[in-house]
Short mmCIF file of C-alpha atoms in Angstrom, two decimals:
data_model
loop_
_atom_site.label_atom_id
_atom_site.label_comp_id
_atom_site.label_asym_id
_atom_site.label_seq_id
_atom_site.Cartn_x
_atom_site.Cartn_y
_atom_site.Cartn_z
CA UNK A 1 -5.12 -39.42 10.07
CA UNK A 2 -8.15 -41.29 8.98
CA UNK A 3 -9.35 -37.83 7.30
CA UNK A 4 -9.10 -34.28 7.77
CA UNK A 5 -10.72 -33.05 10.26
CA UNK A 6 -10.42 -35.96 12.70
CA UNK A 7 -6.77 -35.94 14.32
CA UNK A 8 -5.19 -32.50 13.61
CA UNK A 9 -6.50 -29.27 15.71
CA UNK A 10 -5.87 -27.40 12.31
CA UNK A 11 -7.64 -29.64 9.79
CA UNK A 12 -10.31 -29.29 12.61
CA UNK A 13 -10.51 -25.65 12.20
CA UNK A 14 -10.19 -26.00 8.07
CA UNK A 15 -13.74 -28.05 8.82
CA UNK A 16 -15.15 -25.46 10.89
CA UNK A 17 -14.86 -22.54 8.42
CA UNK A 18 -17.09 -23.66 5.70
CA UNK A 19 -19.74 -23.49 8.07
CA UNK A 20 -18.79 -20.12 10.23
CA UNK A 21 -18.86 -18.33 6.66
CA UNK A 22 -22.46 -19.67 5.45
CA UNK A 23 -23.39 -18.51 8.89
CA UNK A 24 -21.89 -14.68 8.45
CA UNK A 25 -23.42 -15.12 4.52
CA UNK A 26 -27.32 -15.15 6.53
CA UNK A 27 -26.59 -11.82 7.94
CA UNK A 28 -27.80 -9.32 5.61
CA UNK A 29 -25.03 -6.81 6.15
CA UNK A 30 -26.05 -4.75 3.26
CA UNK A 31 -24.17 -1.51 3.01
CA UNK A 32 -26.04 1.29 1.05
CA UNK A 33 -23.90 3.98 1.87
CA UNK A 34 -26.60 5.58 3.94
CA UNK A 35 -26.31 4.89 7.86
CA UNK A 36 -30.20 5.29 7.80
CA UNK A 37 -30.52 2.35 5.66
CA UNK A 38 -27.48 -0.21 6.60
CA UNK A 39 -28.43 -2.58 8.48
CA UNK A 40 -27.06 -6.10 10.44
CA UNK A 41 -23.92 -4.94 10.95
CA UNK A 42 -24.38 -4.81 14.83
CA UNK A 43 -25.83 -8.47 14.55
CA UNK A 44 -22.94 -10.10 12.62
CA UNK A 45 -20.41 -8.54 15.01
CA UNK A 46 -22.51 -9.63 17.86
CA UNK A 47 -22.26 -13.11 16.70
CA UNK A 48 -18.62 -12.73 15.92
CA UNK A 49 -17.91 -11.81 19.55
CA UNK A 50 -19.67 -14.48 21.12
CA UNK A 51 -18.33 -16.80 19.10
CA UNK A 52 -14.62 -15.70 20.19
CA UNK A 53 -16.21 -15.30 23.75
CA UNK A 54 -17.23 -19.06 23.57
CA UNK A 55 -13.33 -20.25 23.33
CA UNK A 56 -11.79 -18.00 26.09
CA UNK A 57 -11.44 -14.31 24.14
CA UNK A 58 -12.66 -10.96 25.79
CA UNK A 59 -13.66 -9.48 22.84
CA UNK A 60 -14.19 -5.55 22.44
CA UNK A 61 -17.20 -4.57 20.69
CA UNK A 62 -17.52 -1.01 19.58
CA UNK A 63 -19.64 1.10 17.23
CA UNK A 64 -17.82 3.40 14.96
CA UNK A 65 -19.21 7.02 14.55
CA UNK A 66 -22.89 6.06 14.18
CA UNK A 67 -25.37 3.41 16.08
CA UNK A 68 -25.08 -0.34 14.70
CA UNK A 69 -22.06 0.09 12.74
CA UNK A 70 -20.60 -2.48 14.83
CA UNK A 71 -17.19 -3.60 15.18
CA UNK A 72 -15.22 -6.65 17.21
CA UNK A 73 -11.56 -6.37 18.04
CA UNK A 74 -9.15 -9.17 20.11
CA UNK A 75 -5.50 -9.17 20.57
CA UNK A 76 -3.65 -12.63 21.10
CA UNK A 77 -0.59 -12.05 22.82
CA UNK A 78 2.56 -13.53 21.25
CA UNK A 79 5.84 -15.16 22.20
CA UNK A 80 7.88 -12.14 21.58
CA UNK A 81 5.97 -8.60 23.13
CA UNK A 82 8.71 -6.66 21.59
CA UNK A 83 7.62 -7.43 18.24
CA UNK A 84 5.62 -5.24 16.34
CA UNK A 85 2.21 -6.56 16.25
CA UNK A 86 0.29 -7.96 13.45
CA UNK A 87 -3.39 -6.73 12.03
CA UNK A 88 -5.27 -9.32 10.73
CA UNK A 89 -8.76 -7.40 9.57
CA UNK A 90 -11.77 -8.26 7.88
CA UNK A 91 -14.68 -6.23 7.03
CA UNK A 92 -18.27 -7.30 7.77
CA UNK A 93 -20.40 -5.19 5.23
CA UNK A 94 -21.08 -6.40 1.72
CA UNK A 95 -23.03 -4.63 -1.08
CA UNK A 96 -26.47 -4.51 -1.87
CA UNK A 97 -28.10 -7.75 -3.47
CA UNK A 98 -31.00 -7.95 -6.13
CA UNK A 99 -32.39 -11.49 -4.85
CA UNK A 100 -33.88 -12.08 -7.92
CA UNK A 101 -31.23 -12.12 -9.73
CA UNK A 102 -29.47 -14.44 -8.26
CA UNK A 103 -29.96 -18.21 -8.45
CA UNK A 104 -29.56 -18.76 -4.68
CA UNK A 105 -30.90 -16.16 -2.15
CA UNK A 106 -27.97 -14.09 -2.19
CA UNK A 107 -28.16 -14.11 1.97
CA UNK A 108 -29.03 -18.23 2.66
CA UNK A 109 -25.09 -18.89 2.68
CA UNK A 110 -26.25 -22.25 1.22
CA UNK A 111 -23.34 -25.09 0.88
CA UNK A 112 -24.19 -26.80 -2.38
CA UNK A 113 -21.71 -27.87 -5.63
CA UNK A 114 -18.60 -27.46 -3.85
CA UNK A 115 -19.42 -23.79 -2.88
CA UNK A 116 -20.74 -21.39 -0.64
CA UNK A 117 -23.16 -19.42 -2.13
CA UNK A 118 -24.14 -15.60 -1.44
CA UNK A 119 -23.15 -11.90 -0.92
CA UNK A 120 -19.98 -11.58 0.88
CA UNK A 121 -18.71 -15.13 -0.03
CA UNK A 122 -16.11 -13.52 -1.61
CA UNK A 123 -15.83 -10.26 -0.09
CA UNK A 124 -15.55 -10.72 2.05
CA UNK A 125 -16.78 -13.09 4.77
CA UNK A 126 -14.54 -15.55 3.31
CA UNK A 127 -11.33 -14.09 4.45
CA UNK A 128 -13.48 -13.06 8.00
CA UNK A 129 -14.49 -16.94 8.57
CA UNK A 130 -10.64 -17.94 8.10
CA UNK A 131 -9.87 -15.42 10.59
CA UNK A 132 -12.72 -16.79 12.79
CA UNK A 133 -11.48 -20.16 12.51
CA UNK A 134 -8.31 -19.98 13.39
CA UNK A 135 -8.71 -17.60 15.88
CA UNK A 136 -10.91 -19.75 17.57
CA UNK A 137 -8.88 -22.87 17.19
CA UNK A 138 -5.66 -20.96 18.47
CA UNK A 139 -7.45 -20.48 21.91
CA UNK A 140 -8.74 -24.03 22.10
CA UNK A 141 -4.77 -25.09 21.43
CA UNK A 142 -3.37 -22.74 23.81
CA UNK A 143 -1.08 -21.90 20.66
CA UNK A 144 1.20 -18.87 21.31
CA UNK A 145 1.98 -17.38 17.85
CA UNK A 146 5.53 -15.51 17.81
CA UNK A 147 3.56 -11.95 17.60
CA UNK A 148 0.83 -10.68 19.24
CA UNK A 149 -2.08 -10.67 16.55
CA UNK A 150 -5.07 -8.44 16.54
CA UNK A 151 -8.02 -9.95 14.77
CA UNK A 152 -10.47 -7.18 13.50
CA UNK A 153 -13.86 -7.32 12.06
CA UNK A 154 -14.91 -4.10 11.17
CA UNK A 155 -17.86 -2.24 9.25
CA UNK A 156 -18.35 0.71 6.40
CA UNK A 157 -15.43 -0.67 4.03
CA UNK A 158 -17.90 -0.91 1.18
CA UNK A 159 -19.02 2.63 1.90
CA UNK A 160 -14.70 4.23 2.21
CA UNK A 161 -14.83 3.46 5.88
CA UNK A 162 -16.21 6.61 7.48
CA UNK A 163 -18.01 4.83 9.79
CA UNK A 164 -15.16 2.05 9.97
CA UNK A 165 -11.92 1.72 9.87
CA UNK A 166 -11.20 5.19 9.54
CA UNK A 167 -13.12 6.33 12.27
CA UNK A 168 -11.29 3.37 14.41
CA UNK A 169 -7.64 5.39 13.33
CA UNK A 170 -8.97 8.18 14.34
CA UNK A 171 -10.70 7.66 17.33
CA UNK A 172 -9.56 4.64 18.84
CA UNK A 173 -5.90 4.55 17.68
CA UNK A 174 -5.43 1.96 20.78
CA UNK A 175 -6.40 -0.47 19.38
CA UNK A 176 -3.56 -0.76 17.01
CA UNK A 177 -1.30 0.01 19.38
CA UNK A 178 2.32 -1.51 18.39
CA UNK A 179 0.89 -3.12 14.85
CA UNK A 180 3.49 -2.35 12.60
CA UNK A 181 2.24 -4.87 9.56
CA UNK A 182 -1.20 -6.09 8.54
CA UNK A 183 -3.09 -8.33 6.21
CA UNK A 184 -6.26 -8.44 4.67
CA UNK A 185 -8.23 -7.99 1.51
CA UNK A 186 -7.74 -8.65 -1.76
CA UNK A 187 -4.63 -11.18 -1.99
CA UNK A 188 -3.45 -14.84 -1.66
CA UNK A 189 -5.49 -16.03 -4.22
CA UNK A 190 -4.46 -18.20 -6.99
CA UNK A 191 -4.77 -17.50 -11.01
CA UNK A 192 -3.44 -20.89 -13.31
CA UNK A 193 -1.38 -19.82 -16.50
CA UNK A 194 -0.49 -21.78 -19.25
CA UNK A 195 3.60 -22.52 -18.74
CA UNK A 196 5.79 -21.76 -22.05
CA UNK A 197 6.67 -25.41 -22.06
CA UNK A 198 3.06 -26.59 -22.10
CA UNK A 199 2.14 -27.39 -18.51
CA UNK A 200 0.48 -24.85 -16.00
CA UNK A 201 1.24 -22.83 -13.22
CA UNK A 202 -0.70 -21.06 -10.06
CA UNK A 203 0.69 -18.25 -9.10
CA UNK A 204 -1.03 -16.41 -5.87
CA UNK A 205 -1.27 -12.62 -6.44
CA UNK A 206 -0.12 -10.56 -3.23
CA UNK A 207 -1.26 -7.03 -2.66
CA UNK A 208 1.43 -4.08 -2.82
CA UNK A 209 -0.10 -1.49 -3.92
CA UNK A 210 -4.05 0.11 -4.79
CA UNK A 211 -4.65 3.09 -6.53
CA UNK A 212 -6.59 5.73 -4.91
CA UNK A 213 -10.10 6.68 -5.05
CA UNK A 214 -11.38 9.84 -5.72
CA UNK A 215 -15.13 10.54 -6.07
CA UNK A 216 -15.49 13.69 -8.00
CA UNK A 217 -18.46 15.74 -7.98
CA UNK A 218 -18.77 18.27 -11.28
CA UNK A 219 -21.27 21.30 -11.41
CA UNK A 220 -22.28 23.46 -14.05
CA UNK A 221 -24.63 26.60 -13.73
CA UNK A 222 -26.51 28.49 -16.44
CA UNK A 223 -28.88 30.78 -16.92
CA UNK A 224 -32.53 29.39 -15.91
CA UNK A 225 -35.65 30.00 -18.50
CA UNK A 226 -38.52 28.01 -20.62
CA UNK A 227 -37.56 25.03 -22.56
CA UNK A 228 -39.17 26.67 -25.88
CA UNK A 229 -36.69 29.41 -25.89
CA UNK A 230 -33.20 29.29 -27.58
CA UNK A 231 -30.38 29.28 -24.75
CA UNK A 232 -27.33 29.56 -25.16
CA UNK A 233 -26.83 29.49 -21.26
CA UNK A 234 -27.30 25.59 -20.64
CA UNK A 235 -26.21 23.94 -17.51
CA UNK A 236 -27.46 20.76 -18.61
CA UNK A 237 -25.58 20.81 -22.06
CA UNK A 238 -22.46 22.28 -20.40
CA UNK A 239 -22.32 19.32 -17.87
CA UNK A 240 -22.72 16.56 -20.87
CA UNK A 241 -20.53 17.71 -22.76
CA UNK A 242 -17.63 17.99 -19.64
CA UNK A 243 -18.63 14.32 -19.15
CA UNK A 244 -18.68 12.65 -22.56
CA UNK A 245 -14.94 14.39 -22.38
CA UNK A 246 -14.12 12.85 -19.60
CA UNK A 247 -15.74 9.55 -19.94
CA UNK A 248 -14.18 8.99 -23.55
CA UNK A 249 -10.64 10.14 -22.11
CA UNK A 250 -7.83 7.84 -22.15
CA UNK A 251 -5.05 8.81 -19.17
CA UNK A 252 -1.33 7.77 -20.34
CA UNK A 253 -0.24 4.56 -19.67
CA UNK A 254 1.78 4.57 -16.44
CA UNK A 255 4.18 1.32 -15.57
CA UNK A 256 4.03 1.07 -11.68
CA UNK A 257 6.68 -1.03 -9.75
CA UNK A 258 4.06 -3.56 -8.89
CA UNK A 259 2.75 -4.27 -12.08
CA UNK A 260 6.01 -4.42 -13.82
CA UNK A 261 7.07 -6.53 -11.46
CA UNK A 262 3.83 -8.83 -11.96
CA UNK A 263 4.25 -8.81 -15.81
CA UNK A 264 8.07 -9.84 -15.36
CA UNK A 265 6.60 -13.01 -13.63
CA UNK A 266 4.36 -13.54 -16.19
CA UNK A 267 6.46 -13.09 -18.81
CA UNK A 268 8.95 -15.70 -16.68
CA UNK A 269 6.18 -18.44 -16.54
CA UNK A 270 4.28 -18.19 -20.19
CA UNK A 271 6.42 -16.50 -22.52
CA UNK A 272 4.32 -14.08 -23.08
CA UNK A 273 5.80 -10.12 -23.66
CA UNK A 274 4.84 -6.57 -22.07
CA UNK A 275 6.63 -4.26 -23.89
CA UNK A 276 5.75 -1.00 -21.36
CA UNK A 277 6.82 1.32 -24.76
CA UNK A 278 4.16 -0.62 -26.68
CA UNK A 279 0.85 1.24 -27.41
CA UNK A 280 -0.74 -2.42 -27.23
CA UNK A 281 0.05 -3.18 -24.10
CA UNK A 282 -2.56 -3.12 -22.99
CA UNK A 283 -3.78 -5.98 -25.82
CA UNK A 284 -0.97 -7.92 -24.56
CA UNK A 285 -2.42 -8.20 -21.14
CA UNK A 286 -5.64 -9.19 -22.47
CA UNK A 287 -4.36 -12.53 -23.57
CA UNK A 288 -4.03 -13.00 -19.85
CA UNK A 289 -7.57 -14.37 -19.76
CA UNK A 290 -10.44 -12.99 -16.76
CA UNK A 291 -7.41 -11.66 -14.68
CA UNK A 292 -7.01 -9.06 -17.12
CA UNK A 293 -9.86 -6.75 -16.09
CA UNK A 294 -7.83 -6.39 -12.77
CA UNK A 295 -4.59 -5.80 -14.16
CA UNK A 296 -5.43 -3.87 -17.24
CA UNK A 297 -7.00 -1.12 -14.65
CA UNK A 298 -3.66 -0.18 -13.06
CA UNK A 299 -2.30 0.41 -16.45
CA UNK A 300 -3.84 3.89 -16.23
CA UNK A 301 -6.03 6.40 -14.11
CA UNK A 302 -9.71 6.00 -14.50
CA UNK A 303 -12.36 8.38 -14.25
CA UNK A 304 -16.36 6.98 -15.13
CA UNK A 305 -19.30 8.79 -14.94
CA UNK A 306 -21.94 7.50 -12.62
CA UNK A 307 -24.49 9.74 -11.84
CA UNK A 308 -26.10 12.51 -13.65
CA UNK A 309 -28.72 14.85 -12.18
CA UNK A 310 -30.40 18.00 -13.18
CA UNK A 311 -33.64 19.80 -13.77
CA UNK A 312 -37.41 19.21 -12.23
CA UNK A 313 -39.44 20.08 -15.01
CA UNK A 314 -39.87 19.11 -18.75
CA UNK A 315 -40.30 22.78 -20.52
CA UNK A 316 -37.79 24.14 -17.75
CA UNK A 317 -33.88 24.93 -18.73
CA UNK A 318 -32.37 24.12 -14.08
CA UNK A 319 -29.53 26.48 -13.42
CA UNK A 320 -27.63 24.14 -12.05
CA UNK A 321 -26.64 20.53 -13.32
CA UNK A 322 -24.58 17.99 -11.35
CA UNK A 323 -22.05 14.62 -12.28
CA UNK A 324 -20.14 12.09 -10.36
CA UNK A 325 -17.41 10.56 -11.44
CA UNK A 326 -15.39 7.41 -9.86
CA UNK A 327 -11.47 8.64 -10.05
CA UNK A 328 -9.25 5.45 -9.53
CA UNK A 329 -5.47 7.50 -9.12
CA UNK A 330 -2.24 5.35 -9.66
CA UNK A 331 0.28 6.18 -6.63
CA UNK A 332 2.60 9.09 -6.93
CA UNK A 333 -0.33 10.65 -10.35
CA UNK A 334 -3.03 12.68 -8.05
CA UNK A 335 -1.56 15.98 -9.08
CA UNK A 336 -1.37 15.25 -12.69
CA UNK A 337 -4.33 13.34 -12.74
CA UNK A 338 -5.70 16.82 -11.32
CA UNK A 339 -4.38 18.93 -13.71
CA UNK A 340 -5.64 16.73 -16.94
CA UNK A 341 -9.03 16.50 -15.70
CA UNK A 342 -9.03 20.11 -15.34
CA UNK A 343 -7.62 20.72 -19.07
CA UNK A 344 -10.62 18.33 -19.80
CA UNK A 345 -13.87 19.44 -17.82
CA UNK A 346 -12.81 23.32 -19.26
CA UNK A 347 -13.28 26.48 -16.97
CA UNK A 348 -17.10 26.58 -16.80
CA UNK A 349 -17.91 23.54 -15.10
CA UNK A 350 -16.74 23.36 -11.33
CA UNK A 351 -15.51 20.42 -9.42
CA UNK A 352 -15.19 19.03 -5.70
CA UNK A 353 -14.28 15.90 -4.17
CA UNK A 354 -16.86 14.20 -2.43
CA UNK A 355 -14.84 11.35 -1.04
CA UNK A 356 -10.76 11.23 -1.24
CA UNK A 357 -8.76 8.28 -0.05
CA UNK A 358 -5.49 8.19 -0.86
CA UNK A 359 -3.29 5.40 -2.89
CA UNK A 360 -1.26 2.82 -1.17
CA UNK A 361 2.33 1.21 -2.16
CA UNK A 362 4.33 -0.97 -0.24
CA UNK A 363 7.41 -3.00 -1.78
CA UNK A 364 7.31 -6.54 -1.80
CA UNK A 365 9.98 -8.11 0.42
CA UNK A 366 10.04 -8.49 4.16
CA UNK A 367 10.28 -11.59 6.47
CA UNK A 368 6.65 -11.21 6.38
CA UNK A 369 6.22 -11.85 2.52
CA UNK A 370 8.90 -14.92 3.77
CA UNK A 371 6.36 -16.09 5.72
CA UNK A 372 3.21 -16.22 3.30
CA UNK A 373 5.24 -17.78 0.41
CA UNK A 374 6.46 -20.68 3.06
CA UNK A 375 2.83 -20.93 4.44
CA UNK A 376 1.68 -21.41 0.70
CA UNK A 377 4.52 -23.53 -0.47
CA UNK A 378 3.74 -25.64 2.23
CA UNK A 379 0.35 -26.33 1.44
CA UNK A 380 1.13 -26.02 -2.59
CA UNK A 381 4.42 -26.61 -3.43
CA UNK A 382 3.66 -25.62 -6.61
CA UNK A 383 3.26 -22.03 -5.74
CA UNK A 384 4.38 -18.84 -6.76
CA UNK A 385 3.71 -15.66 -5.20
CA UNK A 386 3.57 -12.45 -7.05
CA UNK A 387 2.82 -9.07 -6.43
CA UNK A 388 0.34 -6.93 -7.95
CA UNK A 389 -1.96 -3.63 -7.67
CA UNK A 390 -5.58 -3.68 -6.95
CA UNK A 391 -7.67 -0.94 -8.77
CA UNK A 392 -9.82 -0.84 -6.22
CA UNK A 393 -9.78 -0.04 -2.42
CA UNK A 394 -9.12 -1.33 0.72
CA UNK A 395 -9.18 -0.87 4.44
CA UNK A 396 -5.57 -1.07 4.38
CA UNK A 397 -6.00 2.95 3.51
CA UNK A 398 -7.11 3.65 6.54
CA UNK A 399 -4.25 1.76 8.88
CA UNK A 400 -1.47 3.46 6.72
CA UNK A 401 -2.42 6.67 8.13
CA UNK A 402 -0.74 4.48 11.70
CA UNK A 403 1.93 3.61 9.65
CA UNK A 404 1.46 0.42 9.20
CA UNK A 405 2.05 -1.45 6.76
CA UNK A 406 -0.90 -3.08 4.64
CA UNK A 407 -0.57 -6.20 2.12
CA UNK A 408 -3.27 -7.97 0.54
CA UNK A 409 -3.71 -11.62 1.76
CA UNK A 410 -6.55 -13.76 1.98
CA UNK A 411 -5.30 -17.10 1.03
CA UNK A 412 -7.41 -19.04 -1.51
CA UNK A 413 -6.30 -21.49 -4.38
CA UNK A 414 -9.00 -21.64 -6.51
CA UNK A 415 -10.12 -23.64 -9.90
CA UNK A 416 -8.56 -22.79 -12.62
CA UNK A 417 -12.02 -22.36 -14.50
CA UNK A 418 -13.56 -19.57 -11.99
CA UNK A 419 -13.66 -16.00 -13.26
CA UNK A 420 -12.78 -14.74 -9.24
CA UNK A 421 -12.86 -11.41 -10.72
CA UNK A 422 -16.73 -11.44 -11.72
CA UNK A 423 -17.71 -12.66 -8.41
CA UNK A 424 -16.69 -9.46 -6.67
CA UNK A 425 -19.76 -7.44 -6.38
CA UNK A 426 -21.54 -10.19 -8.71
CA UNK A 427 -24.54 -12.18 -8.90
CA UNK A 428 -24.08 -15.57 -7.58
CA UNK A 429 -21.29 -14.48 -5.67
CA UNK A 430 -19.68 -17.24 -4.28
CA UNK A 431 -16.58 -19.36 -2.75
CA UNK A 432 -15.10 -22.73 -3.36
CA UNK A 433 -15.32 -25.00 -0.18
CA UNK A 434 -11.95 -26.97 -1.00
CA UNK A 435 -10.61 -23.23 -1.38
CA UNK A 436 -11.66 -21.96 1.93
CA UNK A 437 -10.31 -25.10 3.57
CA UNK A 438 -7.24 -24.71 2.21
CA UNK A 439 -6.79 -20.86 2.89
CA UNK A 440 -7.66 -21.51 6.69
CA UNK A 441 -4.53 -24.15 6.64
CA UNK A 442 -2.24 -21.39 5.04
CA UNK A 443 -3.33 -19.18 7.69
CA UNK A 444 -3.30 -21.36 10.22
CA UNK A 445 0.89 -21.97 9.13
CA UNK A 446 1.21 -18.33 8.35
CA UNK A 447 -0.08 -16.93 11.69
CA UNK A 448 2.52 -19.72 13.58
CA UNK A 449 5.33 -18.42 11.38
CA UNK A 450 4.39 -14.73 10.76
#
């Protein structure tokens, strides 16, 4: 090979990705939670299809519950039909962007220091173009993988999925018909430690588990009157005082199977010690550098305030005053998260969810864990896979309700200077190039071996 790119299909592919995700970056696939005000979603999976349709696919676009949300599905058959199938899925929304904020115009996917700039880079049109790519250079080799694999691209995760992948399970459950295991978002990327004998190791962080997410709505009604009275009635001062409670509330630390088993590596590799008895545990895992914001969230339930609203007038006491609050729910702690926000909030301030999507847990061992530690060893064979929890939420709550199941793993081994976990959501969002070359290869060997 004179260099990659030239003589092997795959290395071809690898190529061919930097530029398919700067091209999904320039779709402004903003998601604002409103279906009146989301846009490009119908674009981006237009272009999607047509550029499966341009190497031999007959891709199905749909729309999922509401015009433009736009979604693109195709199924490559496999060497073995009796095989349980294999979900690879990627969604095509991304947050909002404040242009100027940002350095770069957070939708020119511009290709400049080694990265590709802009919202989605990371989340996630990164993981979409690898999909892309090797989709597309799988037709073009007339490569049979020993599964049939779905590739999805789908809308609404950013918003739960409504109009998305839950819609898809519930409406269109044939398209997933015989998946039994999927992969996706957020997993297969790399973090570098410090060794205990002074040298460094990458270990690439597979998703298990996610905790669920709960938005909670809280309401608290008084008695209505002029602002110049005394009141001991207040809806307003009963709701802030439920929420200071709740924001300043610290839920009991809880020692999942995936993060003990994620802290055992850790401990294996750098010395370091998690004592789960310890009440500074949770100090101990902030020695662990940027990676720690992730991990120190599945230490314990969350629940923070977001939005407060109430009143209409200066010199008038509302009746009524409102709060949201973002519940993130270990697996297996809904009903006793429940019951301690209720001890909490008190009896005079009511509460609904608003959104509910449950937690996910999957173990982590399988022939198809096998198969992403021999795709990354391959390419790294300095690796070291792990598995860990995600405080956040995925799609992959949404295709457990099929019963399949879901791992994080989007393949990326990154610097060991980049805080990945500010780039999610951030300003300046954006993806190494030699990363996204080198997670299309591990897909590339994963999907041939999966």
């Amino acid at each position: 090979m004179t260099r990659a790119g030239l003589d092997d299909p795959a290395d071809r592919a690898a190529d061919e990705v930097v530029g398919i995700v700067s091209a999904l970056i320039q779709f402004d696939t903003s998601n604002t939670g409103d279906p009146a005000t989301t846009q490009g979603e119908a674009e981006c999976a237009g272009w999607v299809a047509e550029q499966l349709r341009e190497v031999g696919y007959q891709p199905e676009y749909l729309e999922s519950g509401a015009p433009g949300r736009g979604n693109v599905f195709v199924r490559l058959p496999g060497a073995d039909p009796a095989r349980g199938a294999l979900l690879i899925h990627g969604h095509l929304d991304v947050v909002p962007a404040e242009a100027a904020d940002w350095s770069v115009h957070p939708f020119s996917g511009a290709v400049s220091d080694g990265y590709v700039w802009g919202r989605g880079a990371v989340d996630m049109k990164d993981m979409c173009g690898m999909m892309l790519a090797v989709a597309r250079h799988f037709k073009r080799a007339g490569i049979t993988p020993p599964r049939d694999l779905v590739f999805a691209f789908v809308a609404d995760e950013e918003a739960g999925g409504q109009y998305g992948a839950h819609w898809l399970v519930e409406h269109r459950p044939d398209l997933f018909a015989g998946v039994s295991e999927a992969i996706g978002e957020v997993g297969g990327f790399s973090i570098t430690l410090p060794r205990r004998d002074g040298g460094e190791r990458r270990l690439y962080l597979i998703e298990t588990a996610e905790k669920g997410l709960l938005w909670m709505r809280l309401t608290a009604r008084g008695r209505a009157g002029h602002g110049s009275f005394v009141h001991d009635d207040n809806a307003v001062t009963a709701i802030a005082e439920a929420v200071a409670r709740l924001g300043r509330h610290e839920f009991p630390l809880i020692m999942t199977d995936a993060v003990a088993q994620f802290l055992s590596a850790i401990s294996a590799e750098t010395g370091h010690t998690f004592d789960p008895d310890s009440p500074d545990l949770e100090g101990a895992v902030a020695k662990l550098g940027p990676i720690a914001r992730v991990i120190g969230a599945t230490l314990r339930d969350t629940a923070n305030p977001t939005m407060l609203q109430a009143g209409y007038k200066a010199n008038v006491i509302p009746a009524t005053a409102e709060a949201v609050i973002d519940c993130r729910v270990l697996p297996g702690r809904q009903a006793a998260f429940e019951r301690e926000v209720d001890e909490i909030i008190g009896p005079d301030v009511a509460r609904e969810w608003i959104s509910e999507l449950p937690s996910y847990e999957t173990t982590f061992d399988g022939d198809l864990v096998d198969a992403m530690n021999a795709a990354l060893l391959a390419l790294d064979p300095e690796a070291r896979i792990v598995p860990y929890m995600l405080s956040g939420g995925t799609d992959a709550k949404a295709f457990a309700k099929l019963g399949i199941r879901c791992f994080g793993f989007s393949p990326l081994r990154l610097p060991p200077e980049l805080d990945f976990a500010a780039l999610f959501h951030g300003v300046d969002e954006r993806v190494p190039v030699d990363a996204l070359r080198f997670g299309t290869r591990v897909l590339d060997h994963f999907l041939k071996n999966c």
